[in-house]
Coordinates of C-alpha atoms in Angstrom, one line a residue:
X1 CA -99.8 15.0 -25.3
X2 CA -99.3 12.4 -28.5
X3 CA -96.4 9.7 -29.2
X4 CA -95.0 12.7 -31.7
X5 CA -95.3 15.4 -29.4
X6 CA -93.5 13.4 -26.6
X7 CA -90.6 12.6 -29.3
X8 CA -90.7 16.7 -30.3
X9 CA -90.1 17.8 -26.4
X10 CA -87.3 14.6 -25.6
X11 CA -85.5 15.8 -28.9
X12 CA -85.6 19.3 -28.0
X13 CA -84.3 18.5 -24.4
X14 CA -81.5 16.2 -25.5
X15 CA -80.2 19.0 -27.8
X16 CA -80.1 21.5 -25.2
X17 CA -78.3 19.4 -22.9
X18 CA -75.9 18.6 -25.6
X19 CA -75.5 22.2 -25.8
X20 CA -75.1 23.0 -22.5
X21 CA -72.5 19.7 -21.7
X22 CA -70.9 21.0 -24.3
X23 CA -70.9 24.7 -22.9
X24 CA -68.9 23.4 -20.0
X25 CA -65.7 22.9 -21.8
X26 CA -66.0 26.9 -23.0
X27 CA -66.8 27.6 -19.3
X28 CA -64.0 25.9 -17.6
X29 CA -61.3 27.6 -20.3
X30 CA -62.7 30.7 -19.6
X31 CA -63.0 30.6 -16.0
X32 CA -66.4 32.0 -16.4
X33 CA -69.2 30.3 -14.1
X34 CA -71.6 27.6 -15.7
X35 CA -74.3 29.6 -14.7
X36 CA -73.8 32.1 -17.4
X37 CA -73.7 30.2 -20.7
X38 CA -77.0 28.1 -19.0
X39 CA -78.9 31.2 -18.3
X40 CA -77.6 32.4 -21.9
X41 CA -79.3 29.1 -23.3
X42 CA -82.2 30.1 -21.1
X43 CA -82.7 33.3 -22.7
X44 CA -82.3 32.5 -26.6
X45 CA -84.8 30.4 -25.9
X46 CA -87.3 32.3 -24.5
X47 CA -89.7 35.3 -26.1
X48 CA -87.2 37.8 -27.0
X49 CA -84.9 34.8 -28.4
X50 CA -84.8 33.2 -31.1
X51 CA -86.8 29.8 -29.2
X52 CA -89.2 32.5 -28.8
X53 CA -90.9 30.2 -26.1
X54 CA -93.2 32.2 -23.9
X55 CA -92.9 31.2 -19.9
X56 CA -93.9 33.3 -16.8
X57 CA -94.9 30.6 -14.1
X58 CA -92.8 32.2 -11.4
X59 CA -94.2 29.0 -8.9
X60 CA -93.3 26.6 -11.0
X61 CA -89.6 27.7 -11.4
X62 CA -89.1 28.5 -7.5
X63 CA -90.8 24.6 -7.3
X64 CA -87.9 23.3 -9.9
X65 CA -85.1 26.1 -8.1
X66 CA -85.6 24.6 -5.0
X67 CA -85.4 21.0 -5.8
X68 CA -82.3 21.8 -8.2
X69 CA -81.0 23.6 -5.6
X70 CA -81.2 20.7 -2.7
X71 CA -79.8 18.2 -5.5
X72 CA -76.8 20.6 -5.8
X73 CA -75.8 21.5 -2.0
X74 CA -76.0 17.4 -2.1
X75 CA -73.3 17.0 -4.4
X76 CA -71.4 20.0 -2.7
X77 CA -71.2 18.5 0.9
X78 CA -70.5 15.1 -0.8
X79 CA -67.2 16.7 -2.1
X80 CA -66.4 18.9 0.5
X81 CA -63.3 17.4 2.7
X82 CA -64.2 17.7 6.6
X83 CA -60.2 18.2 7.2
X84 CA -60.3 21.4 5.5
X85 CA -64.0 22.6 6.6
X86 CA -63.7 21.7 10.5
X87 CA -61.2 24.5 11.4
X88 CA -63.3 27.4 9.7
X89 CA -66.9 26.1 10.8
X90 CA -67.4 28.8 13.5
X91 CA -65.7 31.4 11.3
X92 CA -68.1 30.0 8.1
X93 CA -71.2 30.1 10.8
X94 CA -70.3 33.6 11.6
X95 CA -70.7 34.7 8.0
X96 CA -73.8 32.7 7.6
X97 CA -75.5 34.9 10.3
X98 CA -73.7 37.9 11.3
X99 CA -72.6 38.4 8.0
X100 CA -75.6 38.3 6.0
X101 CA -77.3 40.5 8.6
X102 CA -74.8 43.1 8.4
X103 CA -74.6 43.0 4.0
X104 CA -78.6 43.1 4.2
X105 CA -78.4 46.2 6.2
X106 CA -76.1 47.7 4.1
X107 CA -77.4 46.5 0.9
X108 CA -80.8 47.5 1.7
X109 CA -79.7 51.3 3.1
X110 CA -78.1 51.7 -0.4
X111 CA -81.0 50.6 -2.6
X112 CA -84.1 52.7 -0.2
X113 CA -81.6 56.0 -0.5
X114 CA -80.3 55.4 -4.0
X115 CA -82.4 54.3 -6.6
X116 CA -85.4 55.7 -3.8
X117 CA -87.2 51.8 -3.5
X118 CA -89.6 51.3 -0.8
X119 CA -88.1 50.1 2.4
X120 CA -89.9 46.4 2.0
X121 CA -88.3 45.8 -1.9
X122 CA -84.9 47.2 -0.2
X123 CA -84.7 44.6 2.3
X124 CA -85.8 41.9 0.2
X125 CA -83.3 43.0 -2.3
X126 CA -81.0 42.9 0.6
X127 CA -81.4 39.7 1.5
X128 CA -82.2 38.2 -1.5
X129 CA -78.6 39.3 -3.1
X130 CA -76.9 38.1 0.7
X131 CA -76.7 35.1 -0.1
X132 CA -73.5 33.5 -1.9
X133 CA -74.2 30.6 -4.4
X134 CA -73.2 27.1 -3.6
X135 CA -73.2 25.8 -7.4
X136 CA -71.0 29.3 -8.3
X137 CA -68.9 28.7 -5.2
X138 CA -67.8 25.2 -6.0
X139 CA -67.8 25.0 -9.6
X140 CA -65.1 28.1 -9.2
X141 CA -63.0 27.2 -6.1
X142 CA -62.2 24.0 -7.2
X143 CA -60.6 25.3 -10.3
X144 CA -59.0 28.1 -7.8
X145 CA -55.9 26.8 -6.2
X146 CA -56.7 28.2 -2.8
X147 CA -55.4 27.9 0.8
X148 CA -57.4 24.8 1.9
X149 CA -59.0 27.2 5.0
X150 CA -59.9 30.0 3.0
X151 CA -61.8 27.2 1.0
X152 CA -63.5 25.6 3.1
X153 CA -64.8 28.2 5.0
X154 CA -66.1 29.8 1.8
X155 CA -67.9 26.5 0.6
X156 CA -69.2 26.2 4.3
X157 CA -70.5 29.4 4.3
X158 CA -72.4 29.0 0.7
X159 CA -73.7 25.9 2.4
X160 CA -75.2 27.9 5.7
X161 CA -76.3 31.1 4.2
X162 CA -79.0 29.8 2.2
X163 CA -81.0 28.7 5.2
X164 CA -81.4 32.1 7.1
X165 CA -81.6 34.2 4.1
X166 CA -84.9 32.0 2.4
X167 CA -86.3 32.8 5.7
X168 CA -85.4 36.7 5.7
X169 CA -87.0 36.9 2.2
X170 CA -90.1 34.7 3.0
X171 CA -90.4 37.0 6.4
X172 CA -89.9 40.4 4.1
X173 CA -92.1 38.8 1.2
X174 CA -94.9 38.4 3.3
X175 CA -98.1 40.6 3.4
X176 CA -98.0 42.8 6.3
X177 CA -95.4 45.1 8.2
X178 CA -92.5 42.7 9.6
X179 CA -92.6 43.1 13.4
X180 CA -91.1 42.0 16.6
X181 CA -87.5 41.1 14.8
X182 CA -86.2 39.6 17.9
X183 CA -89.0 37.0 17.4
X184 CA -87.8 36.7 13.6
X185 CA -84.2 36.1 14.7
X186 CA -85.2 33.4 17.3
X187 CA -87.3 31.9 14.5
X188 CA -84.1 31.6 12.0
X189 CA -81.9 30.2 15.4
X190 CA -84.3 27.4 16.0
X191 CA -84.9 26.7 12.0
X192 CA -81.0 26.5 12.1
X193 CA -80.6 24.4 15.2
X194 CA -83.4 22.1 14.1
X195 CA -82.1 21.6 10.6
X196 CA -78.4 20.3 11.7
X197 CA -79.6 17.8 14.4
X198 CA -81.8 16.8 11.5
X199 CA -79.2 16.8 9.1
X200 CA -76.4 15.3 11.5
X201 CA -78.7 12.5 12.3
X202 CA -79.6 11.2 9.1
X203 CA -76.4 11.2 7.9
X204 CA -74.6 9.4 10.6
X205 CA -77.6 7.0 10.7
X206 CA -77.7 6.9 6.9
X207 CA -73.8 6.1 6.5
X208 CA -74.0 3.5 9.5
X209 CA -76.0 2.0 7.1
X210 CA -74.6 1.7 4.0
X211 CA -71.3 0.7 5.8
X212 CA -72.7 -2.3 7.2
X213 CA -75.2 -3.0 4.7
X214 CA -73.7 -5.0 1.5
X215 CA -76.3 -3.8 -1.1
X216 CA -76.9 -6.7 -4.4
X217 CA -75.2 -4.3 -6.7
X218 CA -72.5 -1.7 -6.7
X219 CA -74.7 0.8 -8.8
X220 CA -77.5 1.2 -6.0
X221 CA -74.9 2.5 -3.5
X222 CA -75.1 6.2 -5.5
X223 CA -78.3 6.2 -5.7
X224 CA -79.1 5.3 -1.4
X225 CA -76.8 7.8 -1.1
X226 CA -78.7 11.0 -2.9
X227 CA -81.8 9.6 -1.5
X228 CA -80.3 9.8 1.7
X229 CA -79.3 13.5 1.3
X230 CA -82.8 14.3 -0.4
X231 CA -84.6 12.7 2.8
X232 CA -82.1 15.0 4.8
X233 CA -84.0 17.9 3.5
X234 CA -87.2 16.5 3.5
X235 CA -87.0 15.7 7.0
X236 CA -85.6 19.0 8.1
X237 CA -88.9 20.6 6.3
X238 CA -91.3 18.7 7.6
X239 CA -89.5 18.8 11.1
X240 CA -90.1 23.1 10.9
X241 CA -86.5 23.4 10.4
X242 CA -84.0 24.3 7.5
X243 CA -84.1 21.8 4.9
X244 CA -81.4 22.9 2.7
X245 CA -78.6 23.1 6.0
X246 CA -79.9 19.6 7.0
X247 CA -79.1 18.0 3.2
X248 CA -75.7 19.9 3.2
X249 CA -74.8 18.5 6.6
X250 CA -76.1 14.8 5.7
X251 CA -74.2 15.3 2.6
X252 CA -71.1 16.0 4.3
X253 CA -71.2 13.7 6.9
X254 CA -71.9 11.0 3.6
X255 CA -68.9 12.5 2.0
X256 CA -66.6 11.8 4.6
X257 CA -67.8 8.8 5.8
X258 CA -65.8 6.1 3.5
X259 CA -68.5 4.8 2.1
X260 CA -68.4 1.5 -0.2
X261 CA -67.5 2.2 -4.2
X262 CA -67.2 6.1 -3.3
X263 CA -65.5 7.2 -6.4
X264 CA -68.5 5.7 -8.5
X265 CA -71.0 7.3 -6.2
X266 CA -69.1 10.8 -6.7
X267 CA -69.6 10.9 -10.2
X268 CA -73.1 10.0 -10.4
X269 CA -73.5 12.9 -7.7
X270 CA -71.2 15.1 -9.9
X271 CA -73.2 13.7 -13.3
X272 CA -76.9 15.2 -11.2
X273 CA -75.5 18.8 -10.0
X274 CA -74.5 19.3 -13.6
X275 CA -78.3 18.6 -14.8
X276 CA -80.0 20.3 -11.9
X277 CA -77.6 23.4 -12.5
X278 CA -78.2 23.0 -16.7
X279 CA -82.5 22.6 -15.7
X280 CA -82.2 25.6 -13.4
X281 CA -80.5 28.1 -14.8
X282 CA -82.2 27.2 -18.5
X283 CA -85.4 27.8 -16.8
X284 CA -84.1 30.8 -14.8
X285 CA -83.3 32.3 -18.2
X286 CA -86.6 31.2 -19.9
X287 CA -88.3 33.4 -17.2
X288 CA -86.7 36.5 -18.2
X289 CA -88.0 39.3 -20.5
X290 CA -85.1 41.4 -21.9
X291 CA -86.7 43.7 -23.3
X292 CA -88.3 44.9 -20.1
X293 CA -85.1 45.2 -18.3
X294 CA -84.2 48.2 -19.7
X295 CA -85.1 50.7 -17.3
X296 CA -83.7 48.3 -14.2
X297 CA -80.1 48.2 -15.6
X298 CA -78.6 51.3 -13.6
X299 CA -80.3 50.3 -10.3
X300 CA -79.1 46.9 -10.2
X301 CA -75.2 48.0 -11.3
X302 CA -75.7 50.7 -8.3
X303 CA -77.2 48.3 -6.0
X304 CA -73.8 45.4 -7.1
X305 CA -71.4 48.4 -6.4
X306 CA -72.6 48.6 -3.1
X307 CA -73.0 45.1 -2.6
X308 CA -69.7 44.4 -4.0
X309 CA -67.4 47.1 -2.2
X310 CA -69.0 48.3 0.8
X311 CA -71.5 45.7 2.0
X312 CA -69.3 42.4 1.4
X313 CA -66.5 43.5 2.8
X314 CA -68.0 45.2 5.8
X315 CA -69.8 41.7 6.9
X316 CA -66.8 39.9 6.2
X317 CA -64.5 42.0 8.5
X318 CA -67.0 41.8 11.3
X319 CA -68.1 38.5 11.4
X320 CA -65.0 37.3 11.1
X321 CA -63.3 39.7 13.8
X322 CA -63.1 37.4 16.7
X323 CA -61.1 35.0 14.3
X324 CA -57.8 37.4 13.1
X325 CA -57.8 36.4 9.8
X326 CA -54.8 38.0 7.8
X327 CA -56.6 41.2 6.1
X328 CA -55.0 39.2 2.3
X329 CA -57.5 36.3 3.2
X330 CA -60.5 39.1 4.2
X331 CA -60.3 40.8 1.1
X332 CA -60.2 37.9 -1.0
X333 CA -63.0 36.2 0.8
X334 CA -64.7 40.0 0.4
X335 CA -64.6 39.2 -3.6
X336 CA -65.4 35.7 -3.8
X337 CA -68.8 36.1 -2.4
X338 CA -69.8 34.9 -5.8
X339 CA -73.8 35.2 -6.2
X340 CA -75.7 32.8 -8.9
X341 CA -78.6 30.9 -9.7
X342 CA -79.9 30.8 -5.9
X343 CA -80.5 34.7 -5.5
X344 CA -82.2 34.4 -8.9
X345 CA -84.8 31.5 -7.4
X346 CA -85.7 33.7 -4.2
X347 CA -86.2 36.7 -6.4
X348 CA -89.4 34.5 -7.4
X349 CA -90.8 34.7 -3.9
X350 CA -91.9 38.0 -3.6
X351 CA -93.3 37.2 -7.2
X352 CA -95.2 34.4 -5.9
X353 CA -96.8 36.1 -3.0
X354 CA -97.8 39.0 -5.4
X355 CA -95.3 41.9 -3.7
X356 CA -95.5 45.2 -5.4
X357 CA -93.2 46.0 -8.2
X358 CA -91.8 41.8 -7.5
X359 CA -90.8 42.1 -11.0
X360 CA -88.9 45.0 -10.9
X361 CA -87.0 43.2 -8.2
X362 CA -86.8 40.2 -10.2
X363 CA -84.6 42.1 -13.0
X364 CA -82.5 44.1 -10.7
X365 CA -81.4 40.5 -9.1
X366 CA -80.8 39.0 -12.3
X367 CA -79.0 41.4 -14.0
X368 CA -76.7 42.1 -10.8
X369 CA -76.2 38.8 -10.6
X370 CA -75.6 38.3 -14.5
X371 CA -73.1 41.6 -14.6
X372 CA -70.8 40.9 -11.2
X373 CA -71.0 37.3 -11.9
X374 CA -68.9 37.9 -15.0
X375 CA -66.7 40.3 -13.3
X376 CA -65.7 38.5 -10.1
X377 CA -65.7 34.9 -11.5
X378 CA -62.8 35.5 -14.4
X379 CA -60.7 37.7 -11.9
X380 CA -60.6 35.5 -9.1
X381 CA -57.4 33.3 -9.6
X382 CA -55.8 36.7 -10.8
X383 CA -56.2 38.1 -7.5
X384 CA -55.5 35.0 -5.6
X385 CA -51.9 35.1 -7.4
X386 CA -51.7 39.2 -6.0
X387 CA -52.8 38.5 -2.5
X388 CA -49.9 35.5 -2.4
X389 CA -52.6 32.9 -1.6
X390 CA -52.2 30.4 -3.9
X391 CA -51.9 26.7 -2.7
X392 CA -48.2 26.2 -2.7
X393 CA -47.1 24.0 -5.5
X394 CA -44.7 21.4 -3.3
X395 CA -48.2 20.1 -1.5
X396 CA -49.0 17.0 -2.6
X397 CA -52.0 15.9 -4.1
X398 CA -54.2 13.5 -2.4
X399 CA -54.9 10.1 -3.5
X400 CA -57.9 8.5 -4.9
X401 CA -58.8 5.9 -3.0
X402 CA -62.3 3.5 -3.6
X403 CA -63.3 0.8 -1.0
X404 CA -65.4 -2.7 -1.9
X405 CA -66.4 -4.6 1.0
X406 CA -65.8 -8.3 0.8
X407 CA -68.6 -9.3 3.0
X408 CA -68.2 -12.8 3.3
X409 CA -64.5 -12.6 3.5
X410 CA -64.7 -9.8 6.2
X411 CA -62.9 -7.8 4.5
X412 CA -62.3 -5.0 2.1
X413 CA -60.4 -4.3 -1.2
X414 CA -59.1 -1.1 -1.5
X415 CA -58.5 0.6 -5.1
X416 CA -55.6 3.4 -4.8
X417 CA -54.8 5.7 -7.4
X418 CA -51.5 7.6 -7.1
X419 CA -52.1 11.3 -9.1
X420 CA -49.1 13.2 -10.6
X421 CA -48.3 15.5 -7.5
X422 CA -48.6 12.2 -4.5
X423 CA -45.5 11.4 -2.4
X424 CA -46.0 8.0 -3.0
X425 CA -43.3 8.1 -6.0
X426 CA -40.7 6.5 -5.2
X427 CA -41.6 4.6 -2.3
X428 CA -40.9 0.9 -1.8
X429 CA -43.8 -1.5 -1.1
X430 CA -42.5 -2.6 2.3
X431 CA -41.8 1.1 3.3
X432 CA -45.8 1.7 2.9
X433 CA -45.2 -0.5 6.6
X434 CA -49.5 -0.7 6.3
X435 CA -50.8 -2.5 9.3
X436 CA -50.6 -6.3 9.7
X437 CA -53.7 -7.7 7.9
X438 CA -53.7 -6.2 5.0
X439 CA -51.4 -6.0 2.1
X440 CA -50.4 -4.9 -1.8
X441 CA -51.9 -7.1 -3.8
X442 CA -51.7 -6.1 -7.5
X443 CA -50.3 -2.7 -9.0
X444 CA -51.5 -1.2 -12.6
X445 CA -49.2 0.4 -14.3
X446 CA -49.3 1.8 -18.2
X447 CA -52.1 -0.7 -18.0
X448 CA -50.4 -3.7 -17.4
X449 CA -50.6 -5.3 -13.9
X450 CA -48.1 -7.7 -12.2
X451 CA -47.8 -8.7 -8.9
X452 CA -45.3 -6.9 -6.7
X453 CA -42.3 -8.0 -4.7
X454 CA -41.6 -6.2 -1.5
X455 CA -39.1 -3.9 -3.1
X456 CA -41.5 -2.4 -6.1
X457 CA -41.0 0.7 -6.6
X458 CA -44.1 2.8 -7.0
X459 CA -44.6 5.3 -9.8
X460 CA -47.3 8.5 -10.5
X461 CA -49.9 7.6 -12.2
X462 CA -50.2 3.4 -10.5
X463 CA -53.5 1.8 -9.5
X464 CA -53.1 -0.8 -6.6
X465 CA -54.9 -2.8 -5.3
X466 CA -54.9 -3.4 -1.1
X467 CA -56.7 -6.1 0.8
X468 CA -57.2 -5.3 4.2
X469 CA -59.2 -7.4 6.8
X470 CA -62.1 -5.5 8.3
X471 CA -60.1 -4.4 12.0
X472 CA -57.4 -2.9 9.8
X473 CA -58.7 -1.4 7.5
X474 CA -59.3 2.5 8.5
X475 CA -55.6 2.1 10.2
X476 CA -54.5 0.8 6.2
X477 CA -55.8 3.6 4.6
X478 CA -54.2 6.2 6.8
X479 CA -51.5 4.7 6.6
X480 CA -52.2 5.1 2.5
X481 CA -53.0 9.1 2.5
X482 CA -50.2 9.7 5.1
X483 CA -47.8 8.1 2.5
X484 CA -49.4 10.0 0.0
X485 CA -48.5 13.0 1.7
X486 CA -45.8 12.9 4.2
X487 CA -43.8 10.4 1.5
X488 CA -41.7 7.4 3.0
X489 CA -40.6 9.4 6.3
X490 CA -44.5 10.0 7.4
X491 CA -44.8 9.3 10.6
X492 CA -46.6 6.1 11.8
X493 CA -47.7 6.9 15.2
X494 CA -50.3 9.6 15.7
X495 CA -51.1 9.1 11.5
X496 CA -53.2 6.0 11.8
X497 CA -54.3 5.7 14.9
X498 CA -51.2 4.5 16.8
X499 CA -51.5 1.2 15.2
X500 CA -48.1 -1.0 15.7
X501 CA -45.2 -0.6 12.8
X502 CA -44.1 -4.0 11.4

């Protein structure tokens, strides 16, 4: 490749990013998921578009899928909150396993007695469309004011179904009858088991580290951390075990482990899922022939209603039958099973490993995906607000809170920022009561700063700055979010450890 040909290609990709960042803004008024205006992108791109760029290497985009795809549950278990996954982890592990066994059943039934597939591209069908997206799943439910349980056990469960599902398609997609499933079911347990010591372990190790490691420059702390969560997954592989459940469980313990200059390390996180989801679903798109889809467009709506009404909400009410969940947040659960850009990627296995009619089942998954995608993403909130789930507006919003360490002061300097719905409004430096050692040292407001006296009055929208020694400082900022929350009356003891009021 020349100088001018290098220049061509780095023009060519800058523009379609451009494009694509700019896409967001039309996807987040919409309420439509990212997914489609990339794959869109994708598509006018390719041989029936007006790009008319000619791309079949099916390996080559599962290669790219999967390493967009690890990049992306990285930057989901960075953001997801343990407080509001840890009471719906056995209830989000239930629809990781008994759930997607009972919707690839189903789905499968419907598409052999149907639209009359062979048994083997049934069941990879089936398990191919089981599996919800993480990158569809966060990018809506964060926009989705939703009960913070019904949350976090859907982004748990888009975080734990990838793992058994790659291995039902890889097991379906290879040559050869499938036999002995109770050996295939012991296989996924140990692949699972395997993957979250893996994961646990280097992220507790990892974060151990980068909390007691100061690092020369504040920028290098994003980037340990991604390569923290990368070697999660890497790990987990090489170990014979789920890679992409040990980077989402490194990722989370990361993301909730108060590392050093976390809201910088959050964005550059936030910055890379954007470009891995943009490069996925651009490529996903450029792999697509449209004009070849033609015949597959009935079968895949058939095969979404089934998927959509009967299998999803059959595998949601039994794996989650032992946990009495009220049948408002079932059926809501039942339609946010969003599907995306990862069903899409293992649609390219059986492709890969030369399956019969793997094409076929290649456009049935996209288009199913592309066609209940636009239905259940945009209706969402609107049945949220039917079902009387929606977060109730008098919770208050959580503050933003960044931590420096001051190494050779021992100490740390936290950055708080109070948003528009915190408690913290109207509350009196000295009824903060934060533990002895550390203390308000500046507050930013309408960007001036000053200095504050004990009986400042704190506003929305202030940036202060704390200073807490290092044995105080975990105590100091639960102190902070229990402000934040509970307002001037939250209680002391039992909020911060039981440290000592002053």
């Amino acid at each position: 490749m020349t100088v001018h040909h290098l220049n061509q290609l780095l023009l060519v990709c800058s523009l379609v990013l451009l494009v694509a960042v700019a896409a967001v803004r039309i996807s987040s008024r919409s309420g439509l998921p990212s997914l489609l205006v990339y794959l869109g992108i994708g598509v006018a791109m390719g041989q029936d578009g007006i790009g008319a760029i000619h791309f079949d290497n099916a390996e080559l985009t599962q290669v790219i899928g999967y390493a967009a795809l690890v990049v992306i549950l990285a930057e989901g278990g960075l953001g997801t909150k343990w407080r509001e996954v840890e009471p719906g982890l056995p209830a989000a592990s239930s629809l990781a396993l008994v759930g997607v066994t009972v919707s690839v059943g189903v789905t499968a039934t419907a598409a052999h007695y149907l639209i009359d597939l062979e048994w083997r591209q049934a069941l990879i069908i089936g398990a191919v469309v089981s599996s919800t997206d993480a990158a569809a799943v966060f990018s809506v439910l964060r926009r989705v004011p939703l009960p913070a349980r019904v949350t976090g056990i859907l982004e748990a469960e888009s975080g734990f179904n990838d793992a058994p599902v790659v291995i039902l398609v890889v097991a379906f997609s290879t040559a050869g009858p499938v036999e002995h499933w109770y050996v295939l079911l012991g296989e996924i347990a140990l692949e699972l088991a395997i993957g979250a010591a893996v994961g646990l372990a280097v992220g507790f190790v990892g974060a151990y580290g980068l909390r007691h490691v100061a690092l020369p420059a504040s920028g290098l702390y994003p980037i340990a951390v991604m390569a923290i969560a990368v070697a999660a997954y890497a790990a987990g592989a090489l170990a014979h075990g789920s890679g992409f459940l040990a980077v989402y469980l490194a990722s989370m313990v990361l993301g909730n482990a108060k590392l050093p200059h976390w809201p910088a390390t959050r964005g550059f996180a936030d910055g890379l899922g954007w470009l891995a989801q943009i490069g996925m679903f651009v490529l996903l798109g450029l792999l697509v022939t449209p004009h070849e889809m033609g015949d597959d467009i009935v079968p895949a709506l058939v095969i979404g209603l089934a998927l959509t009404m009967v299998a999803r909400p059959l595998s949601v009410v039994v794996a989650l039958l032992p946990f009495r969940m009220r049948w408002q947040e079932q059926a809501l659960m039942s339609w946010a099973g969003l599907r995306g850009a990862v069903p899409i990627i293992l649609a390219t296995i059986p492709m890969v490993n030369g399956v019969e009619d793997s094409r076929r089942i290649f456009n049935i998954v996209f288009v199913l995906v592309v066609v209940y995608t636009l239905i259940q993403g945009p209706t969402l909130p609107w049945l949220a607000r039917k079902l009387r789930l929606g977060k109730s507006a008098s919770e208050a919003a959580d503050l933003g809170i960044e931590s420096a360490p001051l190494e050779r002061l021992r100490g740390h300097l936290l950055s708080v920022a109070i948003p528009d719905g915190s408690k913290m409004h109207g509350v009196e430096i000295n009824e903060l009561r934060l533990p002895a050692g550390s203390a308000v040292t500046l507050v930013v407001r309408a960007k001036e700063s000053f200095v504050p006296l004990p009986t400042t009055v704190l506003r929305r929208g202030d940036e202060l700055l704390v200073v807490a020694t290092d044995p105080v400082r975990d105590a100091a900022e639960r102190r902070l979010r229990a402000v934040g929350q509970g307002g001037k009356l939250a209680s002391w003891l039992g909020t911060d450890g039981g440290g000592p009021e002053r």
